[in-house]
Amino acid sequence: MKKQEVLIVTNNPLVKEKIEGNYNIDFVEGDILNVMEKLRDMIHKGSVLLTHPLSGSIKPGQTPYKSVMVHIVEGDVDADSLLMIEDAIDNCKKFVKRADEFREGTDEDKQFIDFTLISSGIESFEAIK
């Protein structure tokens, strides 16, 4: 898989700022649920998740930011990716309404945590390509 076939879908401005130029970025205006729905649409067209949509130990209701790496391909739906994203969407719907409770004064910290998680995924990808 080539680097240009990889896309990072994110709503995190820090990820966009730090990674854009090195990887293709699809910046989603909206919350974590909007990111998950964008990923689901891509998976229905054949794209495959390269990082888990709920990576880390932070629940969707505890952070408004999420970045996920996908392999951009067109074709059959990858069943594993579809199951993961549908499960992630269900979890987001349970918790996303609480995200604002944890937001005040912590935006930069939450952006950095998400940036760290996707950076780890990028390092893993680069180690195997």
PDB file of N, CA, C and O in Angstrom, residues 25-77:
ATOM      1  N   ILE A  25      -5.253  14.548   4.211  1.00  0.00           N
ATOM      2  CA  ILE A  25      -6.152  14.791   5.328  1.00  0.00           C
ATOM      3  C   ILE A  25      -7.535  15.118   4.785  1.00  0.00           C
ATOM      4  O   ILE A  25      -7.671  15.917   3.855  1.00  0.00           O
ATOM      5  N   ASP A  26      -8.547  14.502   5.363  1.00  0.00           N
ATOM      6  CA  ASP A  26      -9.926  14.883   5.098  1.00  0.00           C
ATOM      7  C   ASP A  26     -10.426  15.496   6.400  1.00  0.00           C
ATOM      8  O   ASP A  26     -10.698  14.777   7.365  1.00  0.00           O
ATOM      9  N   PHE A  27     -10.480  16.829   6.440  1.00  0.00           N
ATOM     10  CA  PHE A  27     -10.874  17.520   7.663  1.00  0.00           C
ATOM     11  C   PHE A  27     -12.393  17.632   7.706  1.00  0.00           C
ATOM     12  O   PHE A  27     -13.009  18.184   6.794  1.00  0.00           O
ATOM     13  N   VAL A  28     -12.972  17.102   8.771  1.00  0.00           N
ATOM     14  CA  VAL A  28     -14.421  17.082   8.949  1.00  0.00           C
ATOM     15  C   VAL A  28     -14.804  18.205   9.911  1.00  0.00           C
ATOM     16  O   VAL A  28     -14.307  18.258  11.037  1.00  0.00           O
ATOM     17  N   GLU A  29     -15.658  19.083   9.453  1.00  0.00           N
ATOM     18  CA  GLU A  29     -16.211  20.109  10.347  1.00  0.00           C
ATOM     19  C   GLU A  29     -17.337  19.441  11.124  1.00  0.00           C
ATOM     20  O   GLU A  29     -18.302  19.001  10.541  1.00  0.00           O
ATOM     21  N   GLY A  30     -17.173  19.329  12.414  1.00  0.00           N
ATOM     22  CA  GLY A  30     -18.217  18.701  13.207  1.00  0.00           C
ATOM     23  C   GLY A  30     -17.641  17.914  14.356  1.00  0.00           C
ATOM     24  O   GLY A  30     -16.452  18.019  14.679  1.00  0.00           O
ATOM     25  N   ASP A  31     -18.480  17.099  14.952  1.00  0.00           N
ATOM     26  CA  ASP A  31     -18.079  16.345  16.137  1.00  0.00           C
ATOM     27  C   ASP A  31     -17.598  14.948  15.763  1.00  0.00           C
ATOM     28  O   ASP A  31     -17.491  14.588  14.591  1.00  0.00           O
ATOM     29  N   ILE A  32     -17.330  14.163  16.771  1.00  0.00           N
ATOM     30  CA  ILE A  32     -16.791  12.821  16.584  1.00  0.00           C
ATOM     31  C   ILE A  32     -17.768  11.928  15.794  1.00  0.00           C
ATOM     32  O   ILE A  32     -17.355  11.112  14.987  1.00  0.00           O
ATOM     33  N   LEU A  33     -19.057  12.130  16.006  1.00  0.00           N
ATOM     34  CA  LEU A  33     -20.056  11.352  15.272  1.00  0.00           C
ATOM     35  C   LEU A  33     -19.993  11.670  13.778  1.00  0.00           C
ATOM     36  O   LEU A  33     -20.111  10.771  12.939  1.00  0.00           O
ATOM     37  N   ASN A  34     -19.768  12.937  13.433  1.00  0.00           N
ATOM     38  CA  ASN A  34     -19.615  13.308  12.017  1.00  0.00           C
ATOM     39  C   ASN A  34     -18.416  12.607  11.391  1.00  0.00           C
ATOM     40  O   ASN A  34     -18.469  12.186  10.227  1.00  0.00           O
ATOM     41  N   VAL A  35     -17.326  12.462  12.144  1.00  0.00           N
ATOM     42  CA  VAL A  35     -16.144  11.752  11.655  1.00  0.00           C
ATOM     43  C   VAL A  35     -16.501  10.287  11.393  1.00  0.00           C
ATOM     44  O   VAL A  35     -16.171   9.731  10.345  1.00  0.00           O
ATOM     45  N   MET A  36     -17.196   9.673  12.337  1.00  0.00           N
ATOM     46  CA  MET A  36     -17.568   8.259  12.198  1.00  0.00           C
ATOM     47  C   MET A  36     -18.497   8.037  11.005  1.00  0.00           C
ATOM     48  O   MET A  36     -18.352   7.061  10.267  1.00  0.00           O
ATOM     49  N   GLU A  37     -19.437   8.936  10.806  1.00  0.00           N
ATOM     50  CA  GLU A  37     -20.361   8.796   9.685  1.00  0.00           C
ATOM     51  C   GLU A  37     -19.637   8.965   8.351  1.00  0.00           C
ATOM     52  O   GLU A  37     -19.925   8.259   7.389  1.00  0.00           O
ATOM     53  N   LYS A  38     -18.673   9.869   8.301  1.00  0.00           N
ATOM     54  CA  LYS A  38     -17.853  10.040   7.091  1.00  0.00           C
ATOM     55  C   LYS A  38     -17.091   8.748   6.793  1.00  0.00           C
ATOM     56  O   LYS A  38     -17.033   8.281   5.656  1.00  0.00           O
ATOM     57  N   LEU A  39     -16.513   8.161   7.844  1.00  0.00           N
ATOM     58  CA  LEU A  39     -15.782   6.896   7.684  1.00  0.00           C
ATOM     59  C   LEU A  39     -16.706   5.781   7.205  1.00  0.00           C
ATOM     60  O   LEU A  39     -16.339   5.004   6.315  1.00  0.00           O
ATOM     61  N   ARG A  40     -17.898   5.703   7.777  1.00  0.00           N
ATOM     62  CA  ARG A  40     -18.851   4.667   7.362  1.00  0.00           C
ATOM     63  C   ARG A  40     -19.168   4.798   5.874  1.00  0.00           C
ATOM     64  O   ARG A  40     -19.188   3.805   5.145  1.00  0.00           O
ATOM     65  N   ASP A  41     -19.376   6.042   5.405  1.00  0.00           N
ATOM     66  CA  ASP A  41     -19.669   6.250   3.988  1.00  0.00           C
ATOM     67  C   ASP A  41     -18.505   5.778   3.119  1.00  0.00           C
ATOM     68  O   ASP A  41     -18.713   5.175   2.063  1.00  0.00           O
ATOM     69  N   MET A  42     -17.288   6.047   3.569  1.00  0.00           N
ATOM     70  CA  MET A  42     -16.103   5.620   2.821  1.00  0.00           C
ATOM     71  C   MET A  42     -15.972   4.102   2.804  1.00  0.00           C
ATOM     72  O   MET A  42     -15.612   3.512   1.780  1.00  0.00           O
ATOM     73  N   ILE A  43     -16.271   3.465   3.924  1.00  0.00           N
ATOM     74  CA  ILE A  43     -16.198   2.000   4.022  1.00  0.00           C
ATOM     75  C   ILE A  43     -17.225   1.352   3.090  1.00  0.00           C
ATOM     76  O   ILE A  43     -16.939   0.341   2.449  1.00  0.00           O
ATOM     77  N   HIS A  44     -18.399   1.952   2.983  1.00  0.00           N
ATOM     78  CA  HIS A  44     -19.418   1.419   2.074  1.00  0.00           C
ATOM     79  C   HIS A  44     -18.958   1.453   0.619  1.00  0.00           C
ATOM     80  O   HIS A  44     -19.455   0.688  -0.212  1.00  0.00           O
ATOM     81  N   LYS A  45     -17.989   2.321   0.312  1.00  0.00           N
ATOM     82  CA  LYS A  45     -17.452   2.400  -1.052  1.00  0.00           C
ATOM     83  C   LYS A  45     -16.220   1.517  -1.238  1.00  0.00           C
ATOM     84  O   LYS A  45     -15.668   1.450  -2.328  1.00  0.00           O
ATOM     85  N   GLY A  46     -15.741   0.880  -0.134  1.00  0.00           N
ATOM     86  CA  GLY A  46     -14.628  -0.057  -0.253  1.00  0.00           C
ATOM     87  C   GLY A  46     -13.409   0.262   0.591  1.00  0.00           C
ATOM     88  O   GLY A  46     -12.502  -0.562   0.702  1.00  0.00           O
ATOM     89  N   SER A  47     -13.334   1.460   1.180  1.00  0.00           N
ATOM     90  CA  SER A  47     -12.165   1.810   1.988  1.00  0.00           C
ATOM     91  C   SER A  47     -12.071   0.906   3.215  1.00  0.00           C
ATOM     92  O   SER A  47     -13.072   0.368   3.689  1.00  0.00           O
ATOM     93  N   VAL A  48     -10.846   0.769   3.721  1.00  0.00           N
ATOM     94  CA  VAL A  48     -10.569  -0.149   4.831  1.00  0.00           C
ATOM     95  C   VAL A  48      -9.921   0.635   5.973  1.00  0.00           C
ATOM     96  O   VAL A  48      -8.990   1.412   5.753  1.00  0.00           O
ATOM     97  N   LEU A  49     -10.408   0.403   7.193  1.00  0.00           N
ATOM     98  CA  LEU A  49      -9.822   1.051   8.361  1.00  0.00           C
ATOM     99  C   LEU A  49      -8.412   0.532   8.602  1.00  0.00           C
ATOM    100  O   LEU A  49      -8.169  -0.673   8.556  1.00  0.00           O
ATOM    101  N   LEU A  50      -7.482   1.446   8.865  1.00  0.00           N
ATOM    102  CA  LEU A  50      -6.118   1.068   9.222  1.00  0.00           C
ATOM    103  C   LEU A  50      -5.858   1.284  10.712  1.00  0.00           C
ATOM    104  O   LEU A  50      -4.947   0.686  11.264  1.00  0.00           O
ATOM    105  N   THR A  51      -6.624   2.188  11.328  1.00  0.00           N
ATOM    106  CA  THR A  51      -6.562   2.362  12.777  1.00  0.00           C
ATOM    107  C   THR A  51      -7.984   2.213  13.310  1.00  0.00           C
ATOM    108  O   THR A  51      -8.959   2.487  12.608  1.00  0.00           O
ATOM    109  N   HIS A  52      -8.085   1.788  14.549  1.00  0.00           N
ATOM    110  CA  HIS A  52      -9.398   1.567  15.143  1.00  0.00           C
ATOM    111  C   HIS A  52     -10.093   2.897  15.388  1.00  0.00           C
ATOM    112  O   HIS A  52      -9.466   3.842  15.882  1.00  0.00           O
ATOM    113  N   PRO A  53     -11.380   2.988  15.082  1.00  0.00           N
ATOM    114  CA  PRO A  53     -12.085   4.258  15.261  1.00  0.00           C
ATOM    115  C   PRO A  53     -12.263   4.673  16.726  1.00  0.00           C
ATOM    116  O   PRO A  53     -12.559   5.836  17.001  1.00  0.00           O
ATOM    117  N   LEU A  54     -12.076   3.762  17.641  1.00  0.00           N
ATOM    118  CA  LEU A  54     -12.169   4.109  19.065  1.00  0.00           C
ATOM    119  C   LEU A  54     -10.874   3.767  19.786  1.00  0.00           C
ATOM    120  O   LEU A  54     -10.880   3.235  20.892  1.00  0.00           O
ATOM    121  N   SER A  55      -9.746   4.089  19.160  1.00  0.00           N
ATOM    122  CA  SER A  55      -8.449   3.804  19.770  1.00  0.00           C
ATOM    123  C   SER A  55      -8.265   4.634  21.039  1.00  0.00           C
ATOM    124  O   SER A  55      -8.844   5.703  21.187  1.00  0.00           O
ATOM    125  N   GLY A  56      -7.454   4.124  21.933  1.00  0.00           N
ATOM    126  CA  GLY A  56      -7.206   4.824  23.196  1.00  0.00           C
ATOM    127  C   GLY A  56      -8.253   4.459  24.223  1.00  0.00           C
ATOM    128  O   GLY A  56      -9.231   3.779  23.948  1.00  0.00           O
ATOM    129  N   SER A  57      -8.045   4.936  25.409  1.00  0.00           N
ATOM    130  CA  SER A  57      -8.964   4.587  26.494  1.00  0.00           C
ATOM    131  C   SER A  57      -9.950   5.706  26.800  1.00  0.00           C
ATOM    132  O   SER A  57     -10.643   5.664  27.805  1.00  0.00           O
ATOM    133  N   ILE A  58     -10.036   6.694  25.917  1.00  0.00           N
ATOM    134  CA  ILE A  58     -10.966   7.803  26.118  1.00  0.00           C
ATOM    135  C   ILE A  58     -12.268   7.477  25.406  1.00  0.00           C
ATOM    136  O   ILE A  58     -12.280   7.184  24.214  1.00  0.00           O
ATOM    137  N   LYS A  59     -13.355   7.535  26.141  1.00  0.00           N
ATOM    138  CA  LYS A  59     -14.671   7.259  25.564  1.00  0.00           C
ATOM    139  C   LYS A  59     -15.077   8.409  24.640  1.00  0.00           C
ATOM    140  O   LYS A  59     -14.647   9.544  24.823  1.00  0.00           O
ATOM    141  N   PRO A  60     -15.936   8.128  23.652  1.00  0.00           N
ATOM    142  CA  PRO A  60     -16.354   9.182  22.725  1.00  0.00           C
ATOM    143  C   PRO A  60     -16.980  10.389  23.420  1.00  0.00           C
ATOM    144  O   PRO A  60     -16.867  11.496  22.926  1.00  0.00           O
ATOM    145  N   GLY A  61     -17.598  10.202  24.555  1.00  0.00           N
ATOM    146  CA  GLY A  61     -18.210  11.316  25.265  1.00  0.00           C
ATOM    147  C   GLY A  61     -17.235  12.146  26.063  1.00  0.00           C
ATOM    148  O   GLY A  61     -17.594  13.167  26.631  1.00  0.00           O
ATOM    149  N   GLN A  62     -15.980  11.734  26.100  1.00  0.00           N
ATOM    150  CA  GLN A  62     -14.977  12.459  26.870  1.00  0.00           C
ATOM    151  C   GLN A  62     -14.072  13.314  25.995  1.00  0.00           C
ATOM    152  O   GLN A  62     -13.231  14.037  26.513  1.00  0.00           O
ATOM    153  N   THR A  63     -14.205  13.217  24.694  1.00  0.00           N
ATOM    154  CA  THR A  63     -13.405  14.030  23.787  1.00  0.00           C
ATOM    155  C   THR A  63     -14.213  14.356  22.539  1.00  0.00           C
ATOM    156  O   THR A  63     -14.958  13.509  22.056  1.00  0.00           O
ATOM    157  N   PRO A  64     -14.072  15.552  22.037  1.00  0.00           N
ATOM    158  CA  PRO A  64     -14.758  15.905  20.795  1.00  0.00           C
ATOM    159  C   PRO A  64     -13.921  15.611  19.549  1.00  0.00           C
ATOM    160  O   PRO A  64     -14.371  15.864  18.446  1.00  0.00           O
ATOM    161  N   TYR A  65     -12.702  15.071  19.729  1.00  0.00           N
ATOM    162  CA  TYR A  65     -11.773  14.907  18.610  1.00  0.00           C
ATOM    163  C   TYR A  65     -11.489  13.442  18.308  1.00  0.00           C
ATOM    164  O   TYR A  65     -11.298  12.640  19.206  1.00  0.00           O
ATOM    165  N   LYS A  66     -11.392  13.157  16.995  1.00  0.00           N
ATOM    166  CA  LYS A  66     -11.043  11.803  16.579  1.00  0.00           C
ATOM    167  C   LYS A  66     -10.375  11.859  15.214  1.00  0.00           C
ATOM    168  O   LYS A  66     -10.810  12.574  14.312  1.00  0.00           O
ATOM    169  N   SER A  67      -9.310  11.096  15.094  1.00  0.00           N
ATOM    170  CA  SER A  67      -8.586  10.951  13.835  1.00  0.00           C
ATOM    171  C   SER A  67      -8.424   9.466  13.550  1.00  0.00           C
ATOM    172  O   SER A  67      -8.050   8.703  14.443  1.00  0.00           O
ATOM    173  N   VAL A  68      -8.715   9.073  12.316  1.00  0.00           N
ATOM    174  CA  VAL A  68      -8.663   7.668  11.928  1.00  0.00           C
ATOM    175  C   VAL A  68      -7.979   7.564  10.567  1.00  0.00           C
ATOM    176  O   VAL A  68      -8.252   8.352   9.658  1.00  0.00           O
ATOM    177  N   MET A  69      -7.122   6.576  10.436  1.00  0.00           N
ATOM    178  CA  MET A  69      -6.399   6.330   9.186  1.00  0.00           C
ATOM    179  C   MET A  69      -7.122   5.245   8.392  1.00  0.00           C
ATOM    180  O   MET A  69      -7.482   4.210   8.953  1.00  0.00           O
ATOM    181  N   VAL A  70      -7.327   5.518   7.094  1.00  0.00           N
ATOM    182  CA  VAL A  70      -7.995   4.549   6.224  1.00  0.00           C
ATOM    183  C   VAL A  70      -7.197   4.344   4.941  1.00  0.00           C
ATOM    184  O   VAL A  70      -6.480   5.234   4.487  1.00  0.00           O
ATOM    185  N   HIS A  71      -7.355   3.152   4.378  1.00  0.00           N
ATOM    186  CA  HIS A  71      -6.800   2.829   3.065  1.00  0.00           C
ATOM    187  C   HIS A  71      -7.901   3.118   2.064  1.00  0.00           C
ATOM    188  O   HIS A  71      -8.981   2.519   2.124  1.00  0.00           O
ATOM    189  N   ILE A  72      -7.628   4.031   1.153  1.00  0.00           N
ATOM    190  CA  ILE A  72      -8.625   4.442   0.170  1.00  0.00           C
ATOM    191  C   ILE A  72      -8.602   3.472  -1.007  1.00  0.00           C
ATOM    192  O   ILE A  72      -7.622   3.424  -1.768  1.00  0.00           O
ATOM    193  N   VAL A  73      -9.645   2.696  -1.109  1.00  0.00           N
ATOM    194  CA  VAL A  73      -9.818   1.794  -2.242  1.00  0.00           C
ATOM    195  C   VAL A  73     -11.304   1.771  -2.581  1.00  0.00           C
ATOM    196  O   VAL A  73     -12.142   2.119  -1.759  1.00  0.00           O
ATOM    197  N   GLU A  74     -11.603   1.380  -3.784  1.00  0.00           N
ATOM    198  CA  GLU A  74     -12.989   1.189  -4.177  1.00  0.00           C
ATOM    199  C   GLU A  74     -13.192  -0.276  -4.476  1.00  0.00           C
ATOM    200  O   GLU A  74     -12.326  -0.922  -5.049  1.00  0.00           O
ATOM    201  N   GLY A  75     -14.312  -0.790  -4.045  1.00  0.00           N
ATOM    202  CA  GLY A  75     -14.605  -2.194  -4.292  1.00  0.00           C
ATOM    203  C   GLY A  75     -15.584  -2.715  -3.268  1.00  0.00           C
ATOM    204  O   GLY A  75     -16.436  -1.997  -2.764  1.00  0.00           O
ATOM    205  N   ASP A  76     -15.423  -3.988  -2.945  1.00  0.00           N
ATOM    206  CA  ASP A  76     -16.314  -4.632  -1.998  1.00  0.00           C
ATOM    207  C   ASP A  76     -16.139  -4.053  -0.600  1.00  0.00           C
ATOM    208  O   ASP A  76     -15.059  -3.577  -0.236  1.00  0.00           O
ATOM    209  N   VAL A  77     -17.183  -4.129   0.178  1.00  0.00           N
ATOM    210  CA  VAL A  77     -17.153  -3.640   1.554  1.00  0.00           C
ATOM    211  C   VAL A  77     -16.351  -4.612   2.405  1.00  0.00           C
ATOM    212  O   VAL A  77     -16.562  -5.831   2.365  1.00  0.00           O
TER     213      VAL A  77
END
